[in-house]
Amino acid sequence: MGLKNCSEKVKAAAYCRVSTDRDEQAGSLASQRLYFEEYIKCHEELEFSGVYYDEGISGTQTQKRQGFIRMIEDALNHRIDLILTKEVSRFARNTVDTLSYTRRLKEAGIGVIFIIDNIDTRQPDGELRLTIMASLAQEESRKTSERVKWGQKRRMERGVVFGRDLLGYTVKKGKLEINEAEVPVVRAIFRKYTEEGKGTHIIARELLAEGMRPREAAVWNPAVILRILRNEKYVGDLCQKKTVTPDYLTHRKKYNHGEEEMICIADHHEPIIDRNLWNRTQKELQKRSRSAAKGERYSSRYWCSGKLYCGICGNRFVSRTKICKNGARYHAWRCTAAAGGRTSKQGEAGTRITCGNRSVNEQSLLTCMEYCLTHMKQQIAGVGDPQQLYRTLLEYMIIYPDRSVEIYLKGLPFGFRLWITTSGKMEYYQTGIISMELTDPQFHGSDLS
């Protein structure tokens, strides 16, 4: 094997690797380590300098093999004179890596012996023989990768699930099983988004307020909520190969944008969300996505979004929608501080306290706007969508707890303060104007930012 006698012993180390962490492979790794330790100690000209190893790591890339990297660093720092390994495929399955590292080692005076392949990089023909064997090892790795991918695809076609647990489901032996404890969270997310018209940031805040916490984080990430809403598993379907590994050497995954055929199976497992709600959710996602593509914020989807202010604490009013027992939709506006969001002011003990302002019905605000425009004789005949007109003319509103609303229209140096009364519910809901007075503007220019 090219070992030469010399007056000074050669500091020899060994490298071994197994590509999985299964029990039988762990036994193989232990036997390899024992073999190399005994082998080196049996040669008088060699001084045992340790066995470096990696367990459960692929040989196609060296960046993740900590044992391998540590061995190379020790060799280049002259702690090792000679490296022994079983065969080329154990050292690396990437031809470029194999040649690159052996050349660096050779330049530093360190040889590598591949025992089974009978290659010694210190010999004149060592690199030629190593190039041939390394190429064969890389080709074998490619074939192994193709065989594994083929086998996985066949199993996916039979409905075997690849992947980890997700909110509402656990993966056991290739099957999805419902996690009953997390089902209410999933259904709340879909309900809030689709039926109540809330955005992901508001949903994230409300889930925490209702005691529904994510698995591995302190708060909900709106991006995670969006992924949940788009995940077909919740309606009982299964779609796999959403990501692919185009390069078997780097093992880097990327989103599948048509590089490989996805494998989708309808009605694969027990759903958490019914098909009707799922379909409506996907339409709502598309609708809001189109608005974002046009540069419109979904939070500005209403005619008065961002223009309602609290008369107590100065915070903005936000939209609140809920579905009543009879299926009707109730739309109101409420101060963010009163709605469980930001707090408005500080109490005597230094604690933050919430705002006590009441919510206001959307119909009441529309009545107030109509009244102001009629009073100013700006009612435009034949307007198809009055809310579009209101959006254009409204500068901002201030909501007070005494059932009064201040309205400021663009271009006017004064505002309107209206005192209102309400009666009835749902389709019988009515708003009456008790009195009105003109007011001075409360905000100017950048105050509205």
Short mmCIF file of C-alpha atoms in Angstrom, two decimals:
data_model
loop_
_atom_site.label_atom_id
_atom_site.label_comp_id
_atom_site.label_asym_id
_atom_site.label_seq_id
_atom_site.Cartn_x
_atom_site.Cartn_y
_atom_site.Cartn_z
CA MET A 1 0.00 0.00 0.00
CA GLY A 2 2.95 2.28 -0.39
CA LEU A 3 3.84 2.59 3.30
CA LYS A 4 7.54 3.24 3.78
CA ASN A 5 9.74 2.74 6.77
CA CYS A 6 11.29 5.87 8.20
CA SER A 7 13.01 6.95 11.39
CA GLU A 8 10.08 9.14 12.40
CA LYS A 9 6.63 7.65 12.65
CA VAL A 10 3.92 8.83 10.26
CA LYS A 11 0.93 10.39 12.04
CA ALA A 12 -1.97 8.48 10.52
CA ALA A 13 -5.70 9.06 10.91
CA ALA A 14 -8.70 7.39 9.36
CA TYR A 15 -12.01 8.65 7.96
CA CYS A 16 -15.25 6.68 7.79
CA ARG A 17 -18.84 7.61 7.00
CA VAL A 18 -22.33 6.12 6.82
CA SER A 19 -25.13 7.89 4.95
CA THR A 20 -27.98 7.05 7.36
CA ASP A 21 -28.38 6.91 11.13
CA ARG A 22 -30.26 3.61 11.24
CA ASP A 23 -29.21 1.00 13.78
CA GLU A 24 -27.53 -1.31 11.26
CA GLN A 25 -25.56 1.61 9.83
CA ALA A 26 -24.52 2.69 13.33
CA GLY A 27 -23.11 -0.80 13.83
CA SER A 28 -21.25 -0.52 10.54
CA LEU A 29 -19.74 2.79 11.61
CA ALA A 30 -18.58 1.33 14.93
CA SER A 31 -16.94 -1.63 13.17
CA GLN A 32 -15.20 0.68 10.69
CA ARG A 33 -13.77 2.81 13.49
CA LEU A 34 -12.53 -0.27 15.34
CA TYR A 35 -11.01 -1.71 12.16
CA PHE A 36 -9.02 1.45 11.35
CA GLU A 37 -7.78 1.90 14.90
CA GLU A 38 -6.46 -1.69 14.97
CA TYR A 39 -5.09 -1.40 11.41
CA ILE A 40 -3.02 1.70 12.17
CA LYS A 41 -1.74 0.37 15.48
CA CYS A 42 -0.59 -2.85 13.77
CA HIS A 43 1.85 -0.91 11.57
CA GLU A 44 4.96 0.10 13.49
CA GLU A 45 5.76 2.94 11.11
CA LEU A 46 2.35 4.58 11.83
CA GLU A 47 1.31 6.63 14.84
CA PHE A 48 -2.43 6.53 15.57
CA SER A 49 -3.90 10.07 15.34
CA GLY A 50 -7.58 9.26 15.66
CA VAL A 51 -10.59 8.28 13.59
CA TYR A 52 -12.76 11.01 12.07
CA TYR A 53 -16.30 10.11 11.07
CA ASP A 54 -19.72 11.41 9.96
CA GLU A 55 -23.02 9.67 10.60
CA GLY A 56 -26.25 10.07 8.64
CA ILE A 57 -24.67 12.51 6.14
CA SER A 58 -24.62 12.16 2.35
CA GLY A 59 -21.25 11.97 0.64
CA THR A 60 -22.26 14.16 -2.32
CA GLN A 61 -21.42 17.36 -0.46
CA THR A 62 -18.72 18.05 2.09
CA GLN A 63 -20.02 21.30 3.62
CA LYS A 64 -22.27 19.48 6.11
CA ARG A 65 -19.73 16.79 7.09
CA GLN A 66 -18.26 18.24 10.26
CA GLY A 67 -15.97 15.27 10.91
CA PHE A 68 -14.54 15.49 7.39
CA ILE A 69 -13.97 19.25 7.60
CA ARG A 70 -12.26 18.90 10.99
CA MET A 71 -9.97 16.19 9.58
CA ILE A 72 -8.91 18.35 6.63
CA GLU A 73 -8.19 21.30 8.94
CA ASP A 74 -6.07 19.11 11.26
CA ALA A 75 -4.16 17.70 8.28
CA LEU A 76 -3.42 21.14 6.83
CA ASN A 77 -2.24 22.19 10.30
CA HIS A 78 0.23 19.23 10.21
CA ARG A 79 -1.47 17.24 12.96
CA ILE A 80 -1.90 14.41 10.40
CA ASP A 81 0.58 13.07 7.81
CA LEU A 82 -1.54 10.33 6.27
CA ILE A 83 -5.27 9.65 5.91
CA LEU A 84 -6.72 6.19 5.42
CA THR A 85 -10.25 5.51 4.24
CA LYS A 86 -12.13 2.42 3.09
CA GLU A 87 -12.89 3.46 -0.50
CA VAL A 88 -13.41 6.51 -2.71
CA SER A 89 -17.19 6.54 -2.21
CA ARG A 90 -16.68 6.87 1.58
CA PHE A 91 -14.36 9.84 1.12
CA ALA A 92 -16.69 11.74 -1.27
CA ARG A 93 -19.14 10.92 -4.08
CA ASN A 94 -18.50 14.26 -5.75
CA THR A 95 -15.60 14.00 -8.22
CA VAL A 96 -14.72 17.67 -7.96
CA ASP A 97 -14.59 17.54 -4.15
CA THR A 98 -12.53 14.36 -4.16
CA LEU A 99 -9.86 15.74 -6.47
CA SER A 100 -9.89 19.18 -4.91
CA TYR A 101 -9.27 17.95 -1.38
CA THR A 102 -6.70 15.29 -2.30
CA ARG A 103 -4.74 17.86 -4.31
CA ARG A 104 -4.74 20.33 -1.43
CA LEU A 105 -3.57 17.61 0.90
CA LYS A 106 -0.87 16.43 -1.51
CA GLU A 107 0.48 19.98 -1.87
CA ALA A 108 0.77 20.09 1.93
CA GLY A 109 2.63 16.76 1.92
CA ILE A 110 -0.30 14.67 3.15
CA GLY A 111 -1.27 11.45 1.38
CA VAL A 112 -4.60 9.64 1.22
CA ILE A 113 -4.83 5.84 0.92
CA PHE A 114 -8.07 4.21 -0.30
CA ILE A 115 -7.66 0.66 0.97
CA ILE A 116 -10.24 -1.32 -1.07
CA ASP A 117 -9.58 0.66 -4.26
CA ASN A 118 -5.80 0.23 -3.72
CA ILE A 119 -5.07 3.90 -4.45
CA ASP A 120 -2.33 5.95 -2.81
CA THR A 121 -2.35 9.62 -3.82
CA ARG A 122 1.41 9.80 -3.10
CA GLN A 123 2.09 7.47 -6.03
CA PRO A 124 2.66 8.87 -9.57
CA ASP A 125 -0.49 7.25 -11.00
CA GLY A 126 -2.55 7.96 -7.89
CA GLU A 127 -4.51 10.91 -9.25
CA LEU A 128 -5.36 9.22 -12.57
CA ARG A 129 -6.72 6.14 -10.83
CA LEU A 130 -8.50 8.33 -8.27
CA THR A 131 -10.17 10.36 -11.05
CA ILE A 132 -11.56 7.19 -12.60
CA MET A 133 -12.83 5.79 -9.30
CA ALA A 134 -14.26 9.15 -8.18
CA SER A 135 -16.19 9.46 -11.45
CA LEU A 136 -17.59 5.97 -10.97
CA ALA A 137 -18.59 6.85 -7.37
CA GLN A 138 -20.35 10.02 -8.53
CA GLU A 139 -22.21 8.14 -11.26
CA GLU A 140 -23.31 5.54 -8.73
CA SER A 141 -24.57 8.35 -6.49
CA ARG A 142 -26.58 9.75 -9.40
CA LYS A 143 -28.12 6.37 -10.11
CA THR A 144 -28.94 5.89 -6.43
CA SER A 145 -30.62 9.30 -6.35
CA GLU A 146 -32.71 8.42 -9.41
CA ARG A 147 -33.74 5.08 -7.89
CA VAL A 148 -34.78 6.76 -4.64
CA LYS A 149 -36.79 9.44 -6.49
CA TRP A 150 -38.48 6.80 -8.66
CA GLY A 151 -39.43 4.77 -5.58
CA GLN A 152 -40.77 7.82 -3.75
CA LYS A 153 -42.88 8.81 -6.76
CA ARG A 154 -44.47 5.35 -6.97
CA ARG A 155 -45.30 5.49 -3.24
CA MET A 156 -46.73 9.01 -3.60
CA GLU A 157 -48.98 7.75 -6.41
CA ARG A 158 -50.29 5.13 -3.97
CA GLY A 159 -51.11 7.90 -1.47
CA VAL A 160 -48.18 7.52 0.92
CA VAL A 161 -47.55 10.88 2.63
CA PHE A 162 -44.03 12.30 2.70
CA GLY A 163 -43.42 15.21 5.05
CA ARG A 164 -43.80 16.40 8.61
CA ASP A 165 -46.72 17.07 10.94
CA LEU A 166 -48.71 20.23 10.30
CA LEU A 167 -51.31 22.20 12.23
CA GLY A 168 -54.35 19.93 12.61
CA TYR A 169 -52.66 16.75 11.33
CA THR A 170 -49.95 14.31 12.36
CA VAL A 171 -48.10 12.08 9.90
CA LYS A 172 -47.89 8.45 11.06
CA LYS A 173 -46.47 5.70 8.85
CA GLY A 174 -47.21 7.66 5.68
CA LYS A 175 -50.78 8.58 6.66
CA LEU A 176 -52.39 11.83 7.78
CA GLU A 177 -54.33 11.62 11.03
CA ILE A 178 -56.38 14.49 12.47
CA ASN A 179 -55.09 16.16 15.63
CA GLU A 180 -58.40 17.00 17.30
CA ALA A 181 -56.82 19.52 19.71
CA GLU A 182 -55.75 21.74 16.81
CA VAL A 183 -58.88 21.46 14.65
CA PRO A 184 -60.60 24.53 16.25
CA VAL A 185 -57.56 26.69 15.40
CA VAL A 186 -57.63 25.67 11.73
CA ARG A 187 -61.37 26.27 11.43
CA ALA A 188 -61.06 29.65 13.19
CA ILE A 189 -58.45 30.77 10.67
CA PHE A 190 -60.63 29.87 7.68
CA ARG A 191 -63.75 31.37 9.27
CA LYS A 192 -62.10 34.66 10.20
CA TYR A 193 -60.53 35.09 6.78
CA THR A 194 -63.41 34.05 4.53
CA GLU A 195 -66.63 34.60 6.46
CA GLU A 196 -65.57 37.58 8.57
CA GLY A 197 -63.36 39.21 5.94
CA LYS A 198 -60.35 39.71 8.21
CA GLY A 199 -56.73 40.01 7.14
CA THR A 200 -53.92 37.74 8.28
CA HIS A 201 -52.44 40.33 10.68
CA ILE A 202 -55.77 40.76 12.48
CA ILE A 203 -56.29 36.99 12.56
CA ALA A 204 -52.84 36.52 14.08
CA ARG A 205 -53.64 39.01 16.83
CA GLU A 206 -57.10 37.58 17.55
CA LEU A 207 -55.87 33.98 17.76
CA LEU A 208 -53.49 34.96 20.55
CA ALA A 209 -56.20 36.96 22.32
CA GLU A 210 -58.44 33.87 22.19
CA GLY A 211 -55.73 31.66 23.67
CA MET A 212 -54.86 29.84 20.44
CA ARG A 213 -51.08 29.72 20.21
CA PRO A 214 -48.84 28.34 17.45
CA ARG A 215 -46.84 25.16 18.01
CA GLU A 216 -43.28 26.43 18.06
CA ALA A 217 -43.46 30.23 18.29
CA ALA A 218 -44.57 32.91 20.73
CA VAL A 219 -46.83 34.67 18.19
CA TRP A 220 -48.58 33.85 14.95
CA ASN A 221 -46.80 34.80 11.73
CA PRO A 222 -49.23 36.20 9.10
CA ALA A 223 -47.24 34.35 6.41
CA VAL A 224 -47.89 31.05 8.22
CA ILE A 225 -51.62 31.80 8.33
CA LEU A 226 -51.54 32.48 4.58
CA ARG A 227 -49.87 29.11 3.94
CA ILE A 228 -52.54 27.38 6.03
CA LEU A 229 -55.29 29.00 3.95
CA ARG A 230 -53.63 27.71 0.76
CA ASN A 231 -52.88 24.19 1.97
CA GLU A 232 -55.14 21.71 0.18
CA LYS A 233 -54.65 19.10 2.91
CA TYR A 234 -57.30 20.85 5.04
CA VAL A 235 -60.02 20.02 2.50
CA GLY A 236 -58.88 16.38 2.33
CA ASP A 237 -56.77 16.58 -0.84
CA LEU A 238 -53.08 15.71 -1.09
CA CYS A 239 -50.60 17.36 -3.44
CA GLN A 240 -46.95 16.29 -3.26
CA LYS A 241 -43.69 17.22 -5.03
CA LYS A 242 -44.31 20.91 -4.39
CA THR A 243 -40.55 21.13 -4.02
CA VAL A 244 -37.91 19.33 -6.07
CA THR A 245 -34.18 18.60 -5.76
CA PRO A 246 -32.77 19.32 -9.23
CA ASP A 247 -29.13 18.69 -8.26
CA TYR A 248 -28.32 15.42 -6.49
CA LEU A 249 -24.87 16.78 -5.54
CA THR A 250 -26.03 19.85 -3.59
CA HIS A 251 -29.38 18.42 -2.35
CA ARG A 252 -30.81 21.95 -2.40
CA LYS A 253 -34.58 22.04 -2.67
CA LYS A 254 -36.53 24.57 -4.73
CA TYR A 255 -40.19 25.22 -5.40
CA ASN A 256 -41.55 23.13 -8.25
CA HIS A 257 -42.53 25.55 -11.01
CA GLY A 258 -43.21 22.86 -13.60
CA GLU A 259 -39.82 21.14 -13.52
CA GLU A 260 -41.52 17.94 -12.37
CA GLU A 261 -45.11 16.73 -12.40
CA MET A 262 -46.88 17.17 -9.07
CA ILE A 263 -48.80 14.21 -7.69
CA CYS A 264 -52.27 15.24 -6.49
CA ILE A 265 -55.00 12.99 -5.07
CA ALA A 266 -58.49 14.35 -4.33
CA ASP A 267 -60.39 13.20 -1.23
CA HIS A 268 -57.26 11.46 0.05
CA HIS A 269 -57.94 11.77 3.79
CA GLU A 270 -60.45 13.10 6.32
CA PRO A 271 -60.89 16.88 5.82
CA ILE A 272 -61.01 19.58 8.49
CA ILE A 273 -62.61 22.22 6.21
CA ASP A 274 -65.64 21.47 4.04
CA ARG A 275 -65.33 21.86 0.25
CA ASN A 276 -67.65 24.86 0.06
CA LEU A 277 -65.66 26.91 2.56
CA TRP A 278 -62.39 25.86 0.90
CA ASN A 279 -63.57 27.02 -2.53
CA ARG A 280 -64.77 30.35 -1.15
CA THR A 281 -61.44 30.81 0.64
CA GLN A 282 -59.46 30.26 -2.56
CA LYS A 283 -61.64 32.79 -4.41
CA GLU A 284 -61.09 35.30 -1.62
CA LEU A 285 -57.33 34.71 -1.76
CA GLN A 286 -57.35 35.38 -5.51
CA LYS A 287 -59.45 38.49 -5.04
CA ARG A 288 -57.13 39.99 -2.46
CA SER A 289 -54.09 38.96 -4.48
CA ARG A 290 -55.42 40.87 -7.51
CA SER A 291 -55.92 43.95 -5.33
CA ALA A 292 -52.33 43.71 -4.12
CA ALA A 293 -51.10 43.38 -7.72
CA LYS A 294 -52.84 46.68 -8.53
CA GLY A 295 -51.07 48.35 -5.63
CA GLU A 296 -54.16 48.40 -3.44
CA ARG A 297 -53.91 47.39 0.21
CA TYR A 298 -56.61 44.99 1.33
CA SER A 299 -56.83 47.03 4.52
CA SER A 300 -58.08 49.93 2.30
CA ARG A 301 -60.88 47.94 0.70
CA TYR A 302 -63.69 49.94 2.34
CA TRP A 303 -64.72 53.48 1.45
CA CYS A 304 -63.70 54.82 4.87
CA SER A 305 -60.68 52.58 5.59
CA GLY A 306 -57.93 54.50 7.35
CA LYS A 307 -60.13 57.60 7.74
CA LEU A 308 -61.99 56.89 10.98
CA TYR A 309 -60.49 58.18 14.24
CA CYS A 310 -61.44 57.70 17.87
CA GLY A 311 -62.74 60.80 19.67
CA ILE A 312 -61.30 59.55 23.00
CA CYS A 313 -57.79 58.23 22.33
CA GLY A 314 -57.12 59.30 18.73
CA ASN A 315 -56.47 55.76 17.43
CA ARG A 316 -57.93 54.61 14.13
CA PHE A 317 -61.19 52.67 13.85
CA VAL A 318 -60.93 49.29 12.09
CA SER A 319 -63.48 47.12 10.34
CA ARG A 320 -65.19 44.36 12.30
CA THR A 321 -67.40 41.84 10.49
CA LYS A 322 -69.23 38.83 11.87
CA ILE A 323 -71.78 36.33 10.64
CA CYS A 324 -74.95 36.21 12.72
CA LYS A 325 -76.84 33.01 13.57
CA ASN A 326 -79.35 33.66 10.79
CA GLY A 327 -76.50 33.91 8.24
CA ALA A 328 -76.71 37.68 7.87
CA ARG A 329 -73.48 39.72 7.84
CA TYR A 330 -73.00 42.43 10.46
CA HIS A 331 -70.45 45.13 9.60
CA ALA A 332 -69.28 47.68 12.18
CA TRP A 333 -66.21 49.79 13.03
CA ARG A 334 -64.33 49.85 16.33
CA CYS A 335 -61.38 51.65 17.88
CA THR A 336 -58.17 49.58 17.67
CA ALA A 337 -57.51 50.18 21.37
CA ALA A 338 -61.00 48.97 22.28
CA ALA A 339 -60.74 46.01 19.91
CA GLY A 340 -57.87 44.34 21.75
CA GLY A 341 -55.11 45.84 19.64
CA ARG A 342 -52.94 48.73 20.75
CA THR A 343 -53.56 50.34 24.11
CA SER A 344 -54.39 54.01 24.13
CA LYS A 345 -53.16 55.64 27.31
CA GLN A 346 -51.42 55.08 30.62
CA GLY A 347 -53.09 54.64 33.98
CA GLU A 348 -51.99 55.94 37.37
CA ALA A 349 -50.04 52.76 38.23
CA GLY A 350 -48.19 52.86 34.92
CA THR A 351 -50.34 50.12 33.38
CA ARG A 352 -51.74 50.47 29.89
CA ILE A 353 -55.53 50.67 29.69
CA THR A 354 -57.80 50.19 26.72
CA CYS A 355 -60.19 52.67 25.16
CA GLY A 356 -63.83 52.68 26.23
CA ASN A 357 -65.32 53.99 22.98
CA ARG A 358 -68.21 52.05 21.47
CA SER A 359 -68.38 50.53 18.01
CA VAL A 360 -70.41 52.15 15.23
CA ASN A 361 -72.51 50.42 12.59
CA GLU A 362 -71.44 50.80 8.95
CA GLN A 363 -75.00 51.83 8.02
CA SER A 364 -74.84 54.72 10.47
CA LEU A 365 -71.69 56.07 8.82
CA LEU A 366 -73.26 55.81 5.37
CA THR A 367 -76.34 57.70 6.61
CA CYS A 368 -74.14 60.46 8.01
CA MET A 369 -72.24 60.84 4.75
CA GLU A 370 -75.45 60.96 2.75
CA TYR A 371 -76.86 63.60 5.10
CA CYS A 372 -73.74 65.80 4.77
CA LEU A 373 -73.71 65.63 0.99
CA THR A 374 -77.41 66.36 0.79
CA HIS A 375 -76.96 69.33 3.13
CA MET A 376 -74.16 70.71 0.92
CA LYS A 377 -76.22 70.03 -2.19
CA GLN A 378 -73.47 67.80 -3.51
CA GLN A 379 -75.65 64.76 -4.03
CA ILE A 380 -74.84 63.61 -7.57
CA ALA A 381 -77.76 62.20 -9.51
CA GLY A 382 -77.29 58.81 -11.11
CA VAL A 383 -74.22 57.78 -9.11
CA GLY A 384 -73.95 54.01 -9.49
CA ASP A 385 -71.88 53.40 -6.35
CA PRO A 386 -72.31 56.05 -3.60
CA GLN A 387 -69.54 54.47 -1.52
CA GLN A 388 -67.09 55.23 -4.33
CA LEU A 389 -68.19 58.87 -4.14
CA TYR A 390 -67.78 58.84 -0.36
CA ARG A 391 -64.29 57.38 -0.69
CA THR A 392 -63.33 60.25 -3.01
CA LEU A 393 -64.81 63.07 -0.92
CA LEU A 394 -64.08 61.88 2.64
CA GLU A 395 -60.97 63.28 4.37
CA TYR A 396 -61.55 61.62 7.75
CA MET A 397 -64.12 60.94 10.48
CA ILE A 398 -63.96 61.07 14.29
CA ILE A 399 -66.24 58.78 16.28
CA TYR A 400 -67.37 59.86 19.78
CA PRO A 401 -69.00 57.75 22.51
CA ASP A 402 -72.00 60.11 22.83
CA ARG A 403 -73.39 58.86 19.51
CA SER A 404 -71.91 61.72 17.56
CA VAL A 405 -69.70 61.66 14.45
CA GLU A 406 -67.52 64.42 12.99
CA ILE A 407 -67.10 64.30 9.21
CA TYR A 408 -64.49 66.27 7.26
CA LEU A 409 -64.68 66.41 3.48
CA LYS A 410 -61.76 67.19 1.21
CA GLY A 411 -61.42 70.86 0.29
CA LEU A 412 -63.76 72.19 2.99
CA PRO A 413 -62.34 74.40 5.79
CA PHE A 414 -64.91 73.07 8.26
CA GLY A 415 -66.50 69.79 9.29
CA PHE A 416 -69.91 68.46 10.31
CA ARG A 417 -70.70 67.08 13.74
CA LEU A 418 -73.81 64.91 13.67
CA TRP A 419 -75.72 63.48 16.62
CA ILE A 420 -77.49 60.28 15.64
CA THR A 421 -80.03 57.79 16.92
CA THR A 422 -80.40 54.16 15.83
CA SER A 423 -83.16 51.57 15.98
CA GLY A 424 -83.98 48.10 14.70
CA LYS A 425 -81.72 45.21 13.75
CA MET A 426 -80.36 43.69 10.56
CA GLU A 427 -82.55 44.63 7.55
CA TYR A 428 -84.72 46.80 9.84
CA TYR A 429 -81.75 48.82 11.15
CA GLN A 430 -82.27 52.59 10.79
CA THR A 431 -80.21 55.68 11.61
CA GLY A 432 -81.73 59.07 12.33
CA ILE A 433 -79.98 62.46 12.49
CA ILE A 434 -80.96 64.40 15.63
CA SER A 435 -78.91 67.56 15.05
CA MET A 436 -75.86 68.95 13.27
CA GLU A 437 -73.32 71.73 13.78
CA LEU A 438 -70.27 72.91 11.84
CA THR A 439 -66.85 72.28 13.44
CA ASP A 440 -63.19 73.24 12.93
CA PRO A 441 -60.78 70.58 11.56
CA GLN A 442 -59.11 68.40 14.22
CA PHE A 443 -56.16 67.28 12.07
CA HIS A 444 -53.98 69.02 9.52
CA GLY A 445 -51.72 67.64 6.80
CA SER A 446 -49.19 65.15 8.21
CA ASP A 447 -51.31 64.64 11.34
CA LEU A 448 -53.20 62.00 9.35
CA SER A 449 -50.16 59.84 8.63
#
